[in-house]
Amino acid sequence: MSPVSHTTIHQRRHDRMNAEIRRVCDAVGDFIEYWGFKAIHGKIWTILALRRDPMAQTEIAEFLGVSRSLVNGAVRELVGYGLVEAVSEHRNSPYRAVVDIWPTIADILRQREWALIDNAKMAIESAIEEVEFSRIEELYDLSRLRFLLRLTELAQA
């Protein structure tokens, strides 16, 4: 086998592997987006988690086929979440993923859900007050409103 053909075979394998990893990044990005996050966050975190060596933002952008400015903003947010970290203080330092993600994901979801639960609780409390004030209980069941209020309080606990 000539050195050229060996190099060509090696490059084809490398290209196929990169294509498969991009598919993994896209799939994780879709999953993360389903949770209400940005798909790019999942894609960047995934490539950094799978690579043995840290990657510079330009490498990440090239690998994922996105703009460097998109990567820059997303990396900044991921660093803020504690999901990605620079390997040094240098301005163009490469990044690596923080693999223990569940505490961060749980905190983010909890904060987001807390606002939703709190809004529901305030609406239920307001409805209870209105039913009690108006004394019109023939349309709505006050005990069920109170039950919903207890459920929201349980969810907050």
PDB file of C-alpha atoms in Angstrom:
ATOM      1  CA  MET A   1       0.000   0.000   0.000  1.00  0.00           C
ATOM      2  CA  SER A   2       1.468   3.349  -0.967  1.00  0.00           C
ATOM      3  CA  PRO A   3       1.784   6.153   1.595  1.00  0.00           C
ATOM      4  CA  VAL A   4      -0.775   8.245  -0.320  1.00  0.00           C
ATOM      5  CA  SER A   5      -3.483   5.605  -0.179  1.00  0.00           C
ATOM      6  CA  HIS A   6      -2.803   4.930   3.509  1.00  0.00           C
ATOM      7  CA  THR A   7      -3.129   8.668   4.201  1.00  0.00           C
ATOM      8  CA  THR A   8      -6.331   8.824   2.159  1.00  0.00           C
ATOM      9  CA  ILE A   9      -7.862   5.888   4.038  1.00  0.00           C
ATOM     10  CA  HIS A  10      -6.883   7.422   7.358  1.00  0.00           C
ATOM     11  CA  GLN A  11      -8.412  10.788   6.344  1.00  0.00           C
ATOM     12  CA  ARG A  12     -11.665   9.119   5.265  1.00  0.00           C
ATOM     13  CA  ARG A  13     -11.937   7.342   8.617  1.00  0.00           C
ATOM     14  CA  HIS A  14     -11.204  10.617  10.393  1.00  0.00           C
ATOM     15  CA  ASP A  15     -13.878  12.421   8.345  1.00  0.00           C
ATOM     16  CA  ARG A  16     -16.467   9.689   9.035  1.00  0.00           C
ATOM     17  CA  MET A  17     -15.730   9.797  12.747  1.00  0.00           C
ATOM     18  CA  ASN A  18     -16.066  13.597  12.807  1.00  0.00           C
ATOM     19  CA  ALA A  19     -19.390  13.331  10.967  1.00  0.00           C
ATOM     20  CA  GLU A  20     -20.674  10.856  13.560  1.00  0.00           C
ATOM     21  CA  ILE A  21     -19.561  13.082  16.433  1.00  0.00           C
ATOM     22  CA  ARG A  22     -21.313  16.075  14.781  1.00  0.00           C
ATOM     23  CA  ARG A  23     -24.483  13.960  14.699  1.00  0.00           C
ATOM     24  CA  VAL A  24     -24.061  13.291  18.417  1.00  0.00           C
ATOM     25  CA  CYS A  25     -23.568  17.024  19.055  1.00  0.00           C
ATOM     26  CA  ASP A  26     -26.695  17.823  17.030  1.00  0.00           C
ATOM     27  CA  ALA A  27     -28.731  15.186  18.888  1.00  0.00           C
ATOM     28  CA  VAL A  28     -27.636  16.487  22.288  1.00  0.00           C
ATOM     29  CA  GLY A  29     -28.314  20.044  21.095  1.00  0.00           C
ATOM     30  CA  ASP A  30     -31.861  19.028  20.083  1.00  0.00           C
ATOM     31  CA  PHE A  31     -32.385  17.379  23.459  1.00  0.00           C
ATOM     32  CA  ILE A  32     -31.096  20.415  25.341  1.00  0.00           C
ATOM     33  CA  GLU A  33     -33.277  22.691  23.210  1.00  0.00           C
ATOM     34  CA  TYR A  34     -36.311  20.550  24.094  1.00  0.00           C
ATOM     35  CA  TRP A  35     -35.559  21.354  27.744  1.00  0.00           C
ATOM     36  CA  GLY A  36     -35.736  25.060  26.924  1.00  0.00           C
ATOM     37  CA  PHE A  37     -32.036  25.799  26.555  1.00  0.00           C
ATOM     38  CA  LYS A  38     -30.202  26.830  23.405  1.00  0.00           C
ATOM     39  CA  ALA A  39     -29.185  23.977  21.105  1.00  0.00           C
ATOM     40  CA  ILE A  40     -25.740  25.526  20.628  1.00  0.00           C
ATOM     41  CA  HIS A  41     -25.069  25.091  24.355  1.00  0.00           C
ATOM     42  CA  GLY A  42     -25.620  21.354  24.071  1.00  0.00           C
ATOM     43  CA  LYS A  43     -23.543  21.091  20.908  1.00  0.00           C
ATOM     44  CA  ILE A  44     -20.570  22.968  22.353  1.00  0.00           C
ATOM     45  CA  TRP A  45     -20.678  21.167  25.681  1.00  0.00           C
ATOM     46  CA  THR A  46     -20.869  17.805  23.901  1.00  0.00           C
ATOM     47  CA  ILE A  47     -17.879  18.345  21.627  1.00  0.00           C
ATOM     48  CA  LEU A  48     -15.822  19.606  24.558  1.00  0.00           C
ATOM     49  CA  ALA A  49     -16.897  16.642  26.698  1.00  0.00           C
ATOM     50  CA  LEU A  50     -16.028  14.130  23.997  1.00  0.00           C
ATOM     51  CA  ARG A  51     -12.677  15.545  22.944  1.00  0.00           C
ATOM     52  CA  ARG A  52      -9.618  14.351  24.833  1.00  0.00           C
ATOM     53  CA  ASP A  53      -7.947  17.758  24.498  1.00  0.00           C
ATOM     54  CA  PRO A  54      -9.442  21.216  25.126  1.00  0.00           C
ATOM     55  CA  MET A  55     -10.534  23.201  22.074  1.00  0.00           C
ATOM     56  CA  ALA A  56     -10.203  26.870  21.150  1.00  0.00           C
ATOM     57  CA  GLN A  57     -13.351  28.730  20.163  1.00  0.00           C
ATOM     58  CA  THR A  58     -12.201  28.903  16.543  1.00  0.00           C
ATOM     59  CA  GLU A  59     -11.817  25.105  16.474  1.00  0.00           C
ATOM     60  CA  ILE A  60     -15.268  24.651  17.989  1.00  0.00           C
ATOM     61  CA  ALA A  61     -16.820  26.988  15.413  1.00  0.00           C
ATOM     62  CA  GLU A  62     -15.078  25.222  12.555  1.00  0.00           C
ATOM     63  CA  PHE A  63     -15.999  21.753  13.784  1.00  0.00           C
ATOM     64  CA  LEU A  64     -19.680  22.623  14.311  1.00  0.00           C
ATOM     65  CA  GLY A  65     -19.900  24.777  11.180  1.00  0.00           C
ATOM     66  CA  VAL A  66     -21.165  27.860  13.021  1.00  0.00           C
ATOM     67  CA  SER A  67     -19.904  31.407  13.439  1.00  0.00           C
ATOM     68  CA  ARG A  68     -17.210  32.254  15.950  1.00  0.00           C
ATOM     69  CA  SER A  69     -19.441  34.976  17.430  1.00  0.00           C
ATOM     70  CA  LEU A  70     -22.156  32.373  18.144  1.00  0.00           C
ATOM     71  CA  VAL A  71     -19.570  30.153  19.824  1.00  0.00           C
ATOM     72  CA  ASN A  72     -18.120  33.088  21.758  1.00  0.00           C
ATOM     73  CA  GLY A  73     -21.472  34.066  23.266  1.00  0.00           C
ATOM     74  CA  ALA A  74     -22.467  30.489  24.009  1.00  0.00           C
ATOM     75  CA  VAL A  75     -19.111  29.660  25.615  1.00  0.00           C
ATOM     76  CA  ARG A  76     -19.402  32.754  27.794  1.00  0.00           C
ATOM     77  CA  GLU A  77     -22.843  31.575  28.967  1.00  0.00           C
ATOM     78  CA  LEU A  78     -21.617  28.023  29.539  1.00  0.00           C
ATOM     79  CA  VAL A  79     -18.724  29.345  31.627  1.00  0.00           C
ATOM     80  CA  GLY A  80     -21.256  31.377  33.624  1.00  0.00           C
ATOM     81  CA  TYR A  81     -23.307  28.234  34.240  1.00  0.00           C
ATOM     82  CA  GLY A  82     -20.168  26.368  35.355  1.00  0.00           C
ATOM     83  CA  LEU A  83     -20.471  23.835  32.518  1.00  0.00           C
ATOM     84  CA  VAL A  84     -17.334  24.867  30.592  1.00  0.00           C
ATOM     85  CA  GLU A  85     -14.007  26.228  31.808  1.00  0.00           C
ATOM     86  CA  ALA A  86     -10.927  27.761  30.242  1.00  0.00           C
ATOM     87  CA  VAL A  87      -7.758  25.774  30.823  1.00  0.00           C
ATOM     88  CA  SER A  88      -5.734  28.939  31.583  1.00  0.00           C
ATOM     89  CA  GLU A  89      -6.065  32.683  32.083  1.00  0.00           C
ATOM     90  CA  HIS A  90      -4.744  33.417  28.574  1.00  0.00           C
ATOM     91  CA  ARG A  91      -7.157  35.406  26.382  1.00  0.00           C
ATOM     92  CA  ASN A  92      -7.392  32.706  23.708  1.00  0.00           C
ATOM     93  CA  SER A  93      -7.208  29.791  26.102  1.00  0.00           C
ATOM     94  CA  PRO A  94      -8.886  26.597  24.942  1.00  0.00           C
ATOM     95  CA  TYR A  95     -11.912  25.248  26.840  1.00  0.00           C
ATOM     96  CA  ARG A  96     -12.935  21.940  28.302  1.00  0.00           C
ATOM     97  CA  ALA A  97     -16.280  20.678  29.540  1.00  0.00           C
ATOM     98  CA  VAL A  98     -17.135  20.215  33.174  1.00  0.00           C
ATOM     99  CA  VAL A  99     -18.496  16.689  33.048  1.00  0.00           C
ATOM    100  CA  ASP A 100     -20.470  16.724  36.320  1.00  0.00           C
ATOM    101  CA  ILE A 101     -23.404  18.638  34.816  1.00  0.00           C
ATOM    102  CA  TRP A 102     -26.401  17.436  36.812  1.00  0.00           C
ATOM    103  CA  PRO A 103     -26.087  19.842  39.760  1.00  0.00           C
ATOM    104  CA  THR A 104     -25.950  22.783  37.339  1.00  0.00           C
ATOM    105  CA  ILE A 105     -28.804  21.505  35.169  1.00  0.00           C
ATOM    106  CA  ALA A 106     -30.922  20.855  38.273  1.00  0.00           C
ATOM    107  CA  ASP A 107     -30.254  24.364  39.608  1.00  0.00           C
ATOM    108  CA  ILE A 108     -31.184  25.982  36.297  1.00  0.00           C
ATOM    109  CA  LEU A 109     -34.369  23.944  35.941  1.00  0.00           C
ATOM    110  CA  ARG A 110     -35.282  24.567  39.579  1.00  0.00           C
ATOM    111  CA  GLN A 111     -34.895  28.331  39.149  1.00  0.00           C
ATOM    112  CA  ARG A 112     -36.947  28.322  35.962  1.00  0.00           C
ATOM    113  CA  GLU A 113     -39.631  26.067  37.434  1.00  0.00           C
ATOM    114  CA  TRP A 114     -39.724  28.094  40.644  1.00  0.00           C
ATOM    115  CA  ALA A 115     -40.907  31.150  38.698  1.00  0.00           C
ATOM    116  CA  LEU A 116     -43.609  29.098  36.957  1.00  0.00           C
ATOM    117  CA  ILE A 117     -44.788  27.546  40.213  1.00  0.00           C
ATOM    118  CA  ASP A 118     -44.721  30.923  41.964  1.00  0.00           C
ATOM    119  CA  ASN A 119     -46.862  32.473  39.203  1.00  0.00           C
ATOM    120  CA  ALA A 120     -49.358  29.613  39.528  1.00  0.00           C
ATOM    121  CA  LYS A 121     -49.414  29.998  43.305  1.00  0.00           C
ATOM    122  CA  MET A 122     -50.105  33.732  43.089  1.00  0.00           C
ATOM    123  CA  ALA A 123     -52.919  33.159  40.581  1.00  0.00           C
ATOM    124  CA  ILE A 124     -54.491  30.488  42.795  1.00  0.00           C
ATOM    125  CA  GLU A 125     -54.200  32.689  45.904  1.00  0.00           C
ATOM    126  CA  SER A 126     -55.849  35.539  44.024  1.00  0.00           C
ATOM    127  CA  ALA A 127     -58.672  33.271  42.863  1.00  0.00           C
ATOM    128  CA  ILE A 128     -59.215  32.006  46.415  1.00  0.00           C
ATOM    129  CA  GLU A 129     -59.416  35.570  47.695  1.00  0.00           C
ATOM    130  CA  GLU A 130     -61.920  36.481  44.982  1.00  0.00           C
ATOM    131  CA  VAL A 131     -64.123  33.456  45.686  1.00  0.00           C
ATOM    132  CA  GLU A 132     -64.001  34.176  49.430  1.00  0.00           C
ATOM    133  CA  PHE A 133     -64.689  37.892  48.934  1.00  0.00           C
ATOM    134  CA  SER A 134     -67.468  37.507  46.392  1.00  0.00           C
ATOM    135  CA  ARG A 135     -68.996  34.524  48.177  1.00  0.00           C
ATOM    136  CA  ILE A 136     -69.889  33.046  44.813  1.00  0.00           C
ATOM    137  CA  GLU A 137     -68.965  29.433  45.376  1.00  0.00           C
ATOM    138  CA  GLU A 138     -71.586  27.851  43.151  1.00  0.00           C
ATOM    139  CA  LEU A 139     -69.333  28.188  40.069  1.00  0.00           C
ATOM    140  CA  TYR A 140     -65.978  27.136  41.480  1.00  0.00           C
ATOM    141  CA  ASP A 141     -65.010  24.674  44.174  1.00  0.00           C
ATOM    142  CA  LEU A 142     -63.053  26.528  46.869  1.00  0.00           C
ATOM    143  CA  SER A 143     -61.742  23.295  48.388  1.00  0.00           C
ATOM    144  CA  ARG A 144     -60.223  22.345  45.018  1.00  0.00           C
ATOM    145  CA  LEU A 145     -58.591  25.757  44.711  1.00  0.00           C
ATOM    146  CA  ARG A 146     -57.090  25.229  48.152  1.00  0.00           C
ATOM    147  CA  PHE A 147     -55.953  21.755  47.067  1.00  0.00           C
ATOM    148  CA  LEU A 148     -54.185  23.298  44.036  1.00  0.00           C
ATOM    149  CA  LEU A 149     -52.584  25.841  46.372  1.00  0.00           C
ATOM    150  CA  ARG A 150     -51.262  23.017  48.584  1.00  0.00           C
ATOM    151  CA  LEU A 151     -49.857  21.287  45.482  1.00  0.00           C
ATOM    152  CA  THR A 152     -47.958  24.424  44.452  1.00  0.00           C
ATOM    153  CA  GLU A 153     -46.629  24.820  47.982  1.00  0.00           C
ATOM    154  CA  LEU A 154     -45.548  21.186  47.954  1.00  0.00           C
ATOM    155  CA  ALA A 155     -43.799  21.720  44.629  1.00  0.00           C
ATOM    156  CA  GLN A 156     -41.958  24.726  46.064  1.00  0.00           C
ATOM    157  CA  ALA A 157     -40.886  22.714  49.081  1.00  0.00           C
TER     158      ALA A 157
END
